[in-house]
Structure formats: C-alpha cells, structure tokens
Amino acid sequence: MNKRFFPIILLVFSLKIYSQDILSLDEAITQALSQNYNILLSVNDKEIAQTANSWYAAGKLPSVTANGVWNNSITNLLQKLSNGTVIERNGNRTSVINLNGQFSYRLYGGKRVFIAKKRLDIQESIAEEALKQDINQVVFDVTNSYININRLIKQKSAIQETISFFEERSKLSRSRFEIGTAGKNDYLQSQIDLNVQRNNEINLTNNIALAKMDLNQLLARDPNTPFEVQDIIVPETLPTQAEVMEAIESINPQITLLRYNQQILEQNALEIKALQKPSLFANGSLNFNYNNSSAGFNLFTQNYGPQAGLSVSVPLFTRALANQQIKINALDYKNQGLQIDALKHSLQSSAAESYQNYNNALQLIELEEQNLNIIREHNNIAMERFRKATITTVELRQAQLNLVEAQNRIINARYILKQSEVRLLYVMGRLIQ
C-alpha cells in the first residue's frame, strides 16, 4: 500500500518544490525595487535632499549665539603710579566673568533667502525625479533580462525537439550504412548535424545560466540562486504615437531631470545677482562683565545690559566676477537646453524604431506561425519518406534545418515584439507605474 502511493507523494512534493522556484516578472521587479543598490542609493539621496530643504538652510532664521568666559588667575603685581605710589603684592588673585548673548537677523538681502529656498525645493524635486529614473531603468533592465531568459529557454526547448529528429535520422543512416544500402558519407553527415545541434543545446544551457546570473545581480542576490521564469504575455494594443510623444514631453524622468537642472541654473543666476545687493541686519546682544582683583588700580568692575542696532553690508568691486559667473551660468543653461533637445530627439527616434520593430514582428509572427506548421508537416513527411528510402539524406537534412530556422525565427520575432513594447514604455517613463 505504501509502495503504491509513494510515487504519487514524490510527484506532488517535486511539483511543490518546482513551483517555489518559479519567479514571475512582477516578483522579479518587486525584489529589484526593494534590494537593487542603485534604488537604495537614490532613496537615500532623496532623504538627504528632503532633510536639507529647510528655511534654516536657506538662511531665513536669525543667528543666535551665547558665549561665556570664566577665568581665574594668580599673579605677582608690581605697579608704579605717576604720583610715585608703588604697589607690590605677590599672590594677587583675579577673577573675570564675561557672559553675552548675540542676535543677528537679515532684514534685507536682495531676496537671496527666498531664492535659496526655491533652489532647495528644486533640488528635492531632482532627487525625487532621479529616483523615478532609477526605478524606470531598473524595471527596464529586469524586464529585458527576464524576457531574454524566456527566449533562450524556448530556443533550448526547440533545439531539444529537433535533436530527436536528428537522432532518428542518424540511427537510420547508420543502419543503412551497416547493411550496405547507403554510403558512409550520409551517416557521417547525419552525425555531424546531430553534434551541431547538441553543441547548440550546450551553448544555450550556458547562455541561460549566464542570463539568470545577470538577473540575480539586478535583484541583488546570490548569482547562483536557482529559479524558473514564466511565459511572457504581450498586450494586444500599444500606446499611440501621440501618447508616446506627449509622455516624452511631460513625464519622461530624463527630460524632467534636465529641465530641473535648468531651473537650478536660473536660481543660481538670481543668487549671484542678489549677492551684489546690500544687506541690512538687525543686531542685538545682552552682556554681563565682571572683573575682581585683590590688588591693582581697579579692584572691582561690573557692567551688564542690552545692546541693539542696525548694520549694513555693501559688496564692493565684485561686479566683474559676478558678471563672469552669470555669463558662464547662461552658457550652462544653453547647454542644458541643447541636451534636452538631443535627448528628446533620441527618445523620439527610439520610439519610432520600437513601433517599426513591433509592427514588423507582428507580421513575421503571423507569417511564421503558418510557415512553422507547414514546415513541421513537411519535416514529418520527409522523415517518413526517409524511413521508406524514397528520399535522400540531403533532402531530409534540408527539411530538418528548415525546421530549426523556422523555430528560431518565430521565437526571435516574439522576443522583439515584447522588447519593443517594453522599450516604448521605458521611453514614456511609464514603467514606473
């Protein structure tokens, strides 16, 4: 009774283990976003920018300081006064206490505080957009790696299918050679073709292992972590070209980052100009001074009280340097604009190429699916005729090679189809969603 159910239990257990090793695309993306080092660094950069963005960092809050000094000393005193009096005392004790609190607040500074705060706001937005860009890039890399593994596995499966045909041909060719109904060249050629397919299978196995290591690296885990992938479903519709172009203009994180950099340069120019304007400060202090000496002219002094006033700071002879900085800043701004135009052109070209590849792959898949069915049937007929010795080994060989090529064409077309869709979403910046 136990022996009867043992194979069933083993099968169920094996299926359970296998299912645990399956890594879906969504799971891969989730792991990458939570563990990828670039993402973690960008998250930290965002927190740094958020922490640094404050009115205090912009210089709006007043400066308040408190100072205190307490000194005690023992000295030997020798003092001669103008009236002829001589004071001489050893072990003279002196005690000094100075306490003060100081306050300073900029009343006017050419609006540099508000300009600096605006710059900090933009820097925080840059950190947020950089995180979006890293997420977009990581999702793109993970998806491409995933579908590449899927492609390689399908190619290996197709090779394994064709190897069975090549093995049968090799066996038949060997049998005919041994009984003398066919030449040795046919047998040797069949063995060569079989070994080529086995070599392709070995290479594909290695390529699959390397591709899985690449994906594991993106997921920040052990490169030898085993897993299997699921089949990829391609959506029936793509975003329209108008939607893609609009997304490039409005939400693509690379474009948005460059525009934020332009805004930073604008704020830098305003800050340079603000530094050329006078600054008005309100100042105040509260002081307490105490001095006590056991000998000397002044034996005891104490004063305390508040102090208040205004101060003005006017920059002189800095306009030439400021004009130079503004000119350099303007050139940097222009360069940012050129980079935006170049990047938009590149993204638009990439989108157009992806559309072209997608549509071309759709046509190829439709054609190759029909063609593959025909080639399979032709291969089966050719094999049957070869068994009956009604065709030559050359004809069968060509039929088998046609099957190999047709399988690769349709697998590659499906891969290009999915890859084109992913690239379009990447260009739009919608992989973040």
Short mmCIF file of C-alpha atoms in Angstrom, two decimals:
data_model
loop_
_atom_site.label_atom_id
_atom_site.label_comp_id
_atom_site.label_asym_id
_atom_site.label_seq_id
_atom_site.Cartn_x
_atom_site.Cartn_y
_atom_site.Cartn_z
CA MET A 1 0.00 0.00 0.00
CA ASN A 2 2.78 2.41 0.88
CA LYS A 3 4.73 1.47 -2.24
CA ARG A 4 1.71 2.27 -4.40
CA PHE A 5 1.30 5.80 -3.07
CA PHE A 6 4.98 6.66 -2.70
CA PRO A 7 5.46 7.72 -6.38
CA ILE A 8 2.37 9.94 -6.14
CA ILE A 9 3.62 11.59 -2.95
CA LEU A 10 7.04 12.08 -4.52
CA LEU A 11 5.47 13.66 -7.61
CA VAL A 12 3.38 16.07 -5.54
CA PHE A 13 6.41 17.01 -3.43
CA SER A 14 8.51 17.58 -6.56
CA LEU A 15 5.85 19.78 -8.12
CA LYS A 16 5.66 21.82 -4.92
CA ILE A 17 9.42 22.41 -4.89
CA TYR A 18 9.43 23.31 -8.57
CA SER A 19 6.59 25.80 -8.11
CA GLN A 20 8.55 27.51 -5.36
CA ASP A 21 11.39 28.16 -7.81
CA ILE A 22 9.18 29.94 -10.35
CA LEU A 23 9.92 33.67 -10.41
CA SER A 24 7.26 35.81 -12.05
CA LEU A 25 8.15 39.08 -13.75
CA ASP A 26 6.19 41.05 -11.14
CA GLU A 27 8.07 39.30 -8.33
CA ALA A 28 11.40 39.99 -10.02
CA ILE A 29 10.55 43.68 -10.37
CA THR A 30 9.37 43.89 -6.74
CA GLN A 31 12.59 42.30 -5.48
CA ALA A 32 14.72 44.57 -7.64
CA LEU A 33 12.97 47.71 -6.43
CA SER A 34 13.42 46.69 -2.79
CA GLN A 35 17.01 45.40 -3.00
CA ASN A 36 18.75 46.95 -6.02
CA TYR A 37 21.70 49.05 -4.85
CA ASN A 38 21.04 51.91 -7.27
CA ILE A 39 17.49 52.21 -5.96
CA LEU A 40 18.66 52.16 -2.34
CA LEU A 41 21.23 54.87 -3.07
CA SER A 42 18.60 57.02 -4.78
CA VAL A 43 16.24 56.60 -1.83
CA ASN A 44 18.99 57.83 0.50
CA ASP A 45 19.75 60.77 -1.82
CA LYS A 46 16.06 61.69 -1.75
CA GLU A 47 16.01 61.64 2.06
CA ILE A 48 19.17 63.78 2.13
CA ALA A 49 17.56 66.35 -0.19
CA GLN A 50 14.38 66.39 1.92
CA THR A 51 16.38 66.88 5.10
CA ALA A 52 18.48 69.66 3.57
CA ASN A 53 15.41 71.53 2.31
CA SER A 54 14.57 73.96 5.11
CA TRP A 55 14.28 77.68 5.75
CA TYR A 56 17.19 77.37 8.14
CA ALA A 57 19.44 76.03 5.38
CA ALA A 58 18.21 78.86 3.14
CA GLY A 59 19.31 81.43 5.75
CA LYS A 60 15.91 82.77 6.80
CA LEU A 61 16.16 82.11 10.53
CA PRO A 62 18.09 84.52 12.78
CA SER A 63 21.51 83.73 14.16
CA VAL A 64 21.53 83.48 17.96
CA THR A 65 24.67 82.64 19.92
CA ALA A 66 25.60 82.56 23.60
CA ASN A 67 29.15 82.88 24.92
CA GLY A 68 30.58 82.57 28.39
CA VAL A 69 34.08 83.01 29.82
CA TRP A 70 35.24 82.49 33.40
CA ASN A 71 38.93 82.97 34.16
CA ASN A 72 40.79 82.89 37.46
CA SER A 73 44.44 83.78 37.81
CA ILE A 74 47.12 84.23 40.49
CA THR A 75 49.85 86.78 39.66
CA ASN A 76 52.62 88.77 41.31
CA LEU A 77 51.90 92.50 40.96
CA LEU A 78 54.40 95.37 40.73
CA GLN A 79 52.78 98.69 39.80
CA LYS A 80 54.28 102.23 39.87
CA LEU A 81 51.85 105.13 39.56
CA SER A 82 52.59 108.64 38.26
CA ASN A 83 52.24 110.11 41.78
CA GLY A 84 55.11 107.96 42.96
CA THR A 85 53.00 105.31 44.64
CA VAL A 86 54.37 101.79 44.32
CA ILE A 87 52.11 98.78 44.68
CA GLU A 88 53.75 95.42 45.11
CA ARG A 89 51.86 92.29 46.02
CA ASN A 90 52.53 88.62 45.46
CA GLY A 91 49.74 86.05 45.00
CA ASN A 92 47.29 88.57 43.56
CA ARG A 93 44.00 86.82 42.70
CA THR A 94 41.99 87.98 39.71
CA SER A 95 38.56 86.67 38.64
CA VAL A 96 36.96 87.56 35.29
CA ILE A 97 33.46 86.58 34.12
CA ASN A 98 32.15 87.56 30.67
CA LEU A 99 28.68 86.43 29.54
CA ASN A 100 26.90 87.57 26.40
CA GLY A 101 24.12 86.55 24.06
CA GLN A 102 24.15 87.81 20.46
CA PHE A 103 21.32 88.06 17.95
CA SER A 104 21.52 88.86 14.23
CA TYR A 105 18.75 88.80 11.62
CA ARG A 106 18.93 89.75 7.95
CA LEU A 107 16.13 92.22 7.24
CA TYR A 108 17.00 92.58 3.58
CA GLY A 109 19.41 90.67 1.35
CA GLY A 110 18.18 91.04 -2.20
CA LYS A 111 15.64 88.20 -1.70
CA ARG A 112 18.50 85.72 -1.60
CA VAL A 113 16.78 83.70 1.16
CA PHE A 114 13.70 83.06 -0.97
CA ILE A 115 15.88 82.29 -3.98
CA ALA A 116 17.91 79.80 -1.94
CA LYS A 117 14.73 78.13 -0.63
CA LYS A 118 13.43 77.80 -4.17
CA ARG A 119 16.72 76.18 -5.17
CA LEU A 120 16.43 73.70 -2.30
CA ASP A 121 12.87 72.87 -3.40
CA ILE A 122 14.13 72.14 -6.90
CA GLN A 123 17.00 70.02 -5.56
CA GLU A 124 14.48 67.94 -3.63
CA SER A 125 12.43 67.53 -6.82
CA ILE A 126 15.60 66.48 -8.65
CA ALA A 127 16.22 63.75 -6.06
CA GLU A 128 12.63 62.53 -6.44
CA GLU A 129 12.90 62.52 -10.24
CA ALA A 130 16.29 60.76 -10.10
CA LEU A 131 14.65 58.02 -8.03
CA LYS A 132 11.91 57.71 -10.67
CA GLN A 133 14.54 57.47 -13.39
CA ASP A 134 16.39 54.74 -11.50
CA ILE A 135 13.13 52.85 -10.98
CA ASN A 136 12.31 53.20 -14.67
CA GLN A 137 15.80 51.95 -15.60
CA VAL A 138 15.78 49.03 -13.16
CA VAL A 139 12.33 47.87 -14.30
CA PHE A 140 13.53 48.13 -17.91
CA ASP A 141 16.71 46.15 -17.20
CA VAL A 142 14.89 43.48 -15.18
CA THR A 143 12.17 43.05 -17.80
CA ASN A 144 14.68 42.82 -20.64
CA SER A 145 16.72 40.28 -18.71
CA TYR A 146 13.60 38.27 -17.89
CA ILE A 147 12.30 38.09 -21.45
CA ASN A 148 15.78 37.22 -22.70
CA ILE A 149 15.84 34.21 -20.35
CA ASN A 150 12.38 33.30 -21.64
CA ARG A 151 13.65 33.48 -25.23
CA LEU A 152 16.71 31.32 -24.52
CA ILE A 153 14.63 28.67 -22.75
CA LYS A 154 12.25 28.46 -25.71
CA GLN A 155 15.19 28.16 -28.08
CA LYS A 156 16.60 25.34 -25.99
CA SER A 157 13.23 23.58 -25.97
CA ALA A 158 13.04 23.91 -29.75
CA ILE A 159 16.58 22.55 -30.12
CA GLN A 160 15.71 19.57 -27.92
CA GLU A 161 12.71 18.85 -30.12
CA THR A 162 14.79 18.93 -33.29
CA ILE A 163 17.56 16.82 -31.74
CA SER A 164 15.12 13.90 -31.58
CA PHE A 165 14.62 14.18 -35.35
CA PHE A 166 18.36 14.37 -35.97
CA GLU A 167 18.93 11.33 -33.71
CA GLU A 168 16.42 9.26 -35.64
CA ARG A 169 18.00 10.27 -38.94
CA SER A 170 21.45 9.34 -37.58
CA LYS A 171 20.20 5.92 -36.46
CA LEU A 172 18.59 5.21 -39.82
CA SER A 173 21.69 6.38 -41.70
CA ARG A 174 23.90 4.16 -39.57
CA SER A 175 21.66 1.14 -40.08
CA ARG A 176 21.67 1.64 -43.84
CA PHE A 177 25.42 2.03 -43.86
CA GLU A 178 25.91 -1.12 -41.82
CA ILE A 179 23.70 -3.21 -44.10
CA GLY A 180 25.27 -1.64 -47.17
CA THR A 181 22.24 0.18 -48.61
CA ALA A 182 23.76 3.66 -48.13
CA GLY A 183 27.17 5.23 -48.16
CA LYS A 184 29.21 6.17 -45.11
CA ASN A 185 29.14 9.85 -46.05
CA ASP A 186 25.39 10.02 -45.35
CA TYR A 187 25.92 8.53 -41.89
CA LEU A 188 28.84 10.83 -41.10
CA GLN A 189 26.89 13.90 -42.25
CA SER A 190 23.93 12.92 -40.07
CA GLN A 191 26.27 12.53 -37.09
CA ILE A 192 27.87 15.91 -37.78
CA ASP A 193 24.46 17.60 -37.97
CA LEU A 194 23.39 15.90 -34.73
CA ASN A 195 26.54 17.04 -32.94
CA VAL A 196 25.98 20.60 -34.16
CA GLN A 197 22.52 20.62 -32.59
CA ARG A 198 23.86 19.11 -29.36
CA ASN A 199 26.54 21.80 -29.34
CA ASN A 200 23.82 24.43 -29.76
CA GLU A 201 21.95 22.92 -26.82
CA ILE A 202 25.06 23.07 -24.62
CA ASN A 203 25.67 26.71 -25.58
CA LEU A 204 22.05 27.61 -24.88
CA THR A 205 22.24 25.92 -21.47
CA ASN A 206 25.29 28.02 -20.68
CA ASN A 207 23.67 31.20 -22.00
CA ILE A 208 20.59 30.56 -19.85
CA ALA A 209 22.79 30.15 -16.76
CA LEU A 210 24.64 33.39 -17.54
CA ALA A 211 21.38 35.25 -18.21
CA LYS A 212 19.99 34.07 -14.87
CA MET A 213 23.15 35.28 -13.14
CA ASP A 214 22.63 38.70 -14.73
CA LEU A 215 19.06 38.83 -13.46
CA ASN A 216 20.12 37.70 -9.99
CA GLN A 217 22.65 40.53 -9.97
CA LEU A 218 19.89 43.03 -10.75
CA LEU A 219 17.91 41.54 -7.86
CA ALA A 220 20.96 41.94 -5.56
CA ARG A 221 21.00 38.29 -4.58
CA ASP A 222 23.36 35.32 -4.93
CA PRO A 223 24.18 34.88 -8.64
CA ASN A 224 23.63 31.12 -8.36
CA THR A 225 20.12 31.40 -6.91
CA PRO A 226 18.01 28.91 -8.93
CA PHE A 227 14.68 29.93 -10.43
CA GLU A 228 12.41 29.36 -13.41
CA VAL A 229 10.57 32.01 -15.43
CA GLN A 230 7.03 32.24 -16.71
CA ASP A 231 5.89 32.82 -20.25
CA ILE A 232 5.51 36.45 -21.29
CA ILE A 233 2.17 37.80 -22.49
CA VAL A 234 2.30 40.64 -24.99
CA PRO A 235 -0.58 43.18 -24.81
CA GLU A 236 -2.86 43.44 -27.79
CA THR A 237 -2.55 47.23 -28.07
CA LEU A 238 0.24 49.74 -27.64
CA PRO A 239 0.08 53.42 -26.71
CA THR A 240 -0.46 55.61 -29.74
CA GLN A 241 2.44 57.60 -31.13
CA ALA A 242 0.75 60.79 -29.94
CA GLU A 243 0.58 59.39 -26.39
CA VAL A 244 4.25 58.41 -26.55
CA MET A 245 5.35 61.86 -27.74
CA GLU A 246 3.22 63.55 -25.07
CA ALA A 247 4.73 61.33 -22.37
CA ILE A 248 8.26 62.14 -23.54
CA GLU A 249 7.47 65.83 -23.12
CA SER A 250 5.61 65.60 -19.83
CA ILE A 251 6.61 62.60 -17.68
CA ASN A 252 9.86 61.14 -19.01
CA PRO A 253 12.17 61.37 -15.96
CA GLN A 254 15.32 62.00 -18.01
CA ILE A 255 13.79 65.04 -19.70
CA THR A 256 12.31 66.24 -16.41
CA LEU A 257 15.71 65.98 -14.71
CA LEU A 258 17.37 68.16 -17.34
CA ARG A 259 14.60 70.75 -17.00
CA TYR A 260 15.08 70.82 -13.24
CA ASN A 261 18.80 71.37 -13.84
CA GLN A 262 17.86 74.38 -15.97
CA GLN A 263 15.75 75.71 -13.11
CA ILE A 264 18.70 75.28 -10.74
CA LEU A 265 20.83 77.37 -13.11
CA GLU A 266 18.11 80.04 -13.15
CA GLN A 267 18.16 80.17 -9.35
CA ASN A 268 21.97 80.30 -9.34
CA ALA A 269 21.86 83.35 -11.61
CA LEU A 270 19.37 85.04 -9.30
CA GLU A 271 21.54 84.26 -6.27
CA ILE A 272 24.61 85.74 -7.96
CA LYS A 273 22.68 88.93 -8.67
CA ALA A 274 21.29 89.04 -5.13
CA LEU A 275 24.80 88.85 -3.69
CA GLN A 276 25.59 92.17 -5.40
CA LYS A 277 22.88 93.95 -3.44
CA PRO A 278 23.39 95.44 0.05
CA SER A 279 22.31 93.53 3.12
CA LEU A 280 20.62 95.07 6.16
CA PHE A 281 20.92 93.30 9.53
CA ALA A 282 19.24 93.87 12.88
CA ASN A 283 21.70 93.11 15.66
CA GLY A 284 21.29 92.78 19.39
CA SER A 285 23.17 91.50 22.39
CA LEU A 286 22.90 91.12 26.14
CA ASN A 287 26.21 91.41 28.01
CA PHE A 288 27.44 90.79 31.53
CA ASN A 289 31.06 91.57 32.51
CA TYR A 290 32.57 91.02 35.96
CA ASN A 291 36.20 91.69 36.98
CA ASN A 292 37.52 91.32 40.52
CA SER A 293 41.17 91.74 41.59
CA SER A 294 42.74 91.66 45.04
CA ALA A 295 45.30 94.32 44.10
CA GLY A 296 45.90 96.97 41.48
CA PHE A 297 44.29 100.18 40.29
CA ASN A 298 40.87 98.64 39.50
CA LEU A 299 39.83 96.28 42.25
CA PHE A 300 36.30 95.65 41.03
CA THR A 301 34.41 96.28 37.78
CA GLN A 302 30.93 95.07 36.75
CA ASN A 303 28.67 96.07 33.88
CA TYR A 304 25.67 94.48 32.20
CA GLY A 305 22.82 95.39 29.89
CA PRO A 306 21.38 95.06 26.38
CA GLN A 307 22.65 96.46 23.11
CA ALA A 308 20.76 96.85 19.81
CA GLY A 309 21.44 98.34 16.40
CA LEU A 310 21.48 98.00 12.64
CA SER A 311 24.31 97.15 10.29
CA VAL A 312 24.65 97.39 6.52
CA SER A 313 26.93 95.34 4.31
CA VAL A 314 27.59 96.60 0.78
CA PRO A 315 29.68 94.48 -1.65
CA LEU A 316 32.34 96.49 -3.47
CA PHE A 317 34.44 95.59 -6.51
CA THR A 318 32.70 92.23 -7.08
CA ARG A 319 30.62 93.10 -10.14
CA ALA A 320 33.24 91.89 -12.64
CA LEU A 321 33.39 88.46 -11.02
CA ALA A 322 29.61 88.33 -10.77
CA ASN A 323 29.21 89.17 -14.47
CA GLN A 324 31.67 86.41 -15.33
CA GLN A 325 29.73 83.90 -13.24
CA ILE A 326 26.43 84.98 -14.81
CA LYS A 327 27.88 84.57 -18.30
CA ILE A 328 29.15 81.07 -17.50
CA ASN A 329 25.79 80.24 -15.94
CA ALA A 330 23.99 81.37 -19.11
CA LEU A 331 26.20 79.12 -21.25
CA ASP A 332 25.48 76.18 -18.93
CA TYR A 333 21.78 76.93 -19.27
CA LYS A 334 22.10 76.90 -23.04
CA ASN A 335 23.95 73.58 -22.90
CA GLN A 336 21.15 72.11 -20.81
CA GLY A 337 18.66 73.20 -23.46
CA LEU A 338 20.73 71.53 -26.17
CA GLN A 339 20.92 68.34 -24.10
CA ILE A 340 17.14 68.38 -23.71
CA ASP A 341 16.65 68.74 -27.47
CA ALA A 342 19.19 65.99 -28.19
CA LEU A 343 17.61 63.63 -25.65
CA LYS A 344 14.10 64.28 -26.95
CA HIS A 345 15.28 63.55 -30.49
CA SER A 346 16.95 60.34 -29.30
CA LEU A 347 13.86 59.21 -27.39
CA GLN A 348 11.56 60.01 -30.30
CA SER A 349 13.82 58.05 -32.66
CA SER A 350 13.89 55.14 -30.23
CA ALA A 351 10.09 55.21 -30.03
CA ALA A 352 9.77 55.25 -33.82
CA GLU A 353 12.18 52.32 -34.14
CA SER A 354 10.26 50.40 -31.47
CA TYR A 355 6.99 50.93 -33.35
CA GLN A 356 8.61 49.76 -36.56
CA ASN A 357 10.12 46.67 -34.92
CA TYR A 358 6.83 45.88 -33.15
CA ASN A 359 4.75 46.05 -36.31
CA ASN A 360 7.35 44.10 -38.27
CA ALA A 361 7.46 41.42 -35.57
CA LEU A 362 3.65 41.14 -35.63
CA GLN A 363 3.71 40.46 -39.36
CA LEU A 364 6.57 37.97 -39.00
CA ILE A 365 4.81 36.09 -36.20
CA GLU A 366 1.61 35.76 -38.22
CA LEU A 367 3.57 34.51 -41.23
CA GLU A 368 5.96 32.27 -39.30
CA GLU A 369 3.18 30.59 -37.32
CA GLN A 370 1.63 29.46 -40.59
CA ASN A 371 5.03 28.64 -42.02
CA LEU A 372 6.07 26.63 -38.95
CA ASN A 373 3.02 24.38 -39.22
CA ILE A 374 3.83 23.76 -42.88
CA ILE A 375 7.49 23.06 -42.12
CA ARG A 376 6.58 20.66 -39.28
CA GLU A 377 4.30 18.73 -41.59
CA HIS A 378 6.93 18.75 -44.33
CA ASN A 379 9.56 17.50 -41.86
CA ASN A 380 7.30 14.66 -40.71
CA ILE A 381 6.58 13.64 -44.29
CA ALA A 382 10.26 13.82 -45.17
CA MET A 383 11.15 11.64 -42.17
CA GLU A 384 8.52 9.08 -43.13
CA ARG A 385 9.75 9.02 -46.72
CA PHE A 386 13.33 8.67 -45.48
CA ARG A 387 12.31 5.64 -43.45
CA LYS A 388 10.94 4.16 -46.65
CA ALA A 389 14.11 5.20 -48.52
CA THR A 390 12.18 7.26 -51.06
CA ILE A 391 14.22 10.47 -50.49
CA THR A 392 17.90 11.12 -49.97
CA THR A 393 19.57 12.16 -46.74
CA VAL A 394 20.27 15.55 -48.31
CA GLU A 395 16.55 16.23 -48.71
CA LEU A 396 15.80 15.16 -45.14
CA ARG A 397 18.68 17.24 -43.84
CA GLN A 398 17.31 20.35 -45.55
CA ALA A 399 13.84 19.71 -44.11
CA GLN A 400 15.29 19.42 -40.61
CA LEU A 401 17.40 22.56 -40.97
CA ASN A 402 14.32 24.42 -42.22
CA LEU A 403 12.52 23.41 -39.02
CA VAL A 404 15.38 24.68 -36.84
CA GLU A 405 15.49 28.01 -38.65
CA ALA A 406 11.70 28.47 -38.57
CA GLN A 407 11.58 27.83 -34.82
CA ASN A 408 14.33 30.37 -34.18
CA ARG A 409 12.65 32.97 -36.39
CA ILE A 410 9.33 32.83 -34.58
CA ILE A 411 10.98 32.79 -31.13
CA ASN A 412 13.09 35.84 -32.02
CA ALA A 413 10.07 37.63 -33.50
CA ARG A 414 8.11 37.15 -30.28
CA TYR A 415 11.11 38.36 -28.28
CA ILE A 416 11.41 41.50 -30.43
CA LEU A 417 7.67 42.09 -30.04
CA LYS A 418 7.88 42.13 -26.24
CA GLN A 419 11.18 44.02 -26.22
CA SER A 420 9.70 46.77 -28.42
CA GLU A 421 6.72 47.14 -26.09
CA VAL A 422 8.99 47.42 -23.04
CA ARG A 423 11.21 50.00 -24.75
CA LEU A 424 8.19 52.14 -25.64
CA LEU A 425 7.03 52.15 -22.01
CA TYR A 426 10.59 52.96 -20.91
CA VAL A 427 10.81 55.91 -23.30
CA MET A 428 7.48 57.17 -21.99
CA GLY A 429 8.61 56.78 -18.38
CA ARG A 430 5.61 54.58 -17.67
CA LEU A 431 7.48 51.53 -16.40
CA ILE A 432 7.35 53.29 -13.02
CA GLN A 433 3.60 52.67 -12.99
#
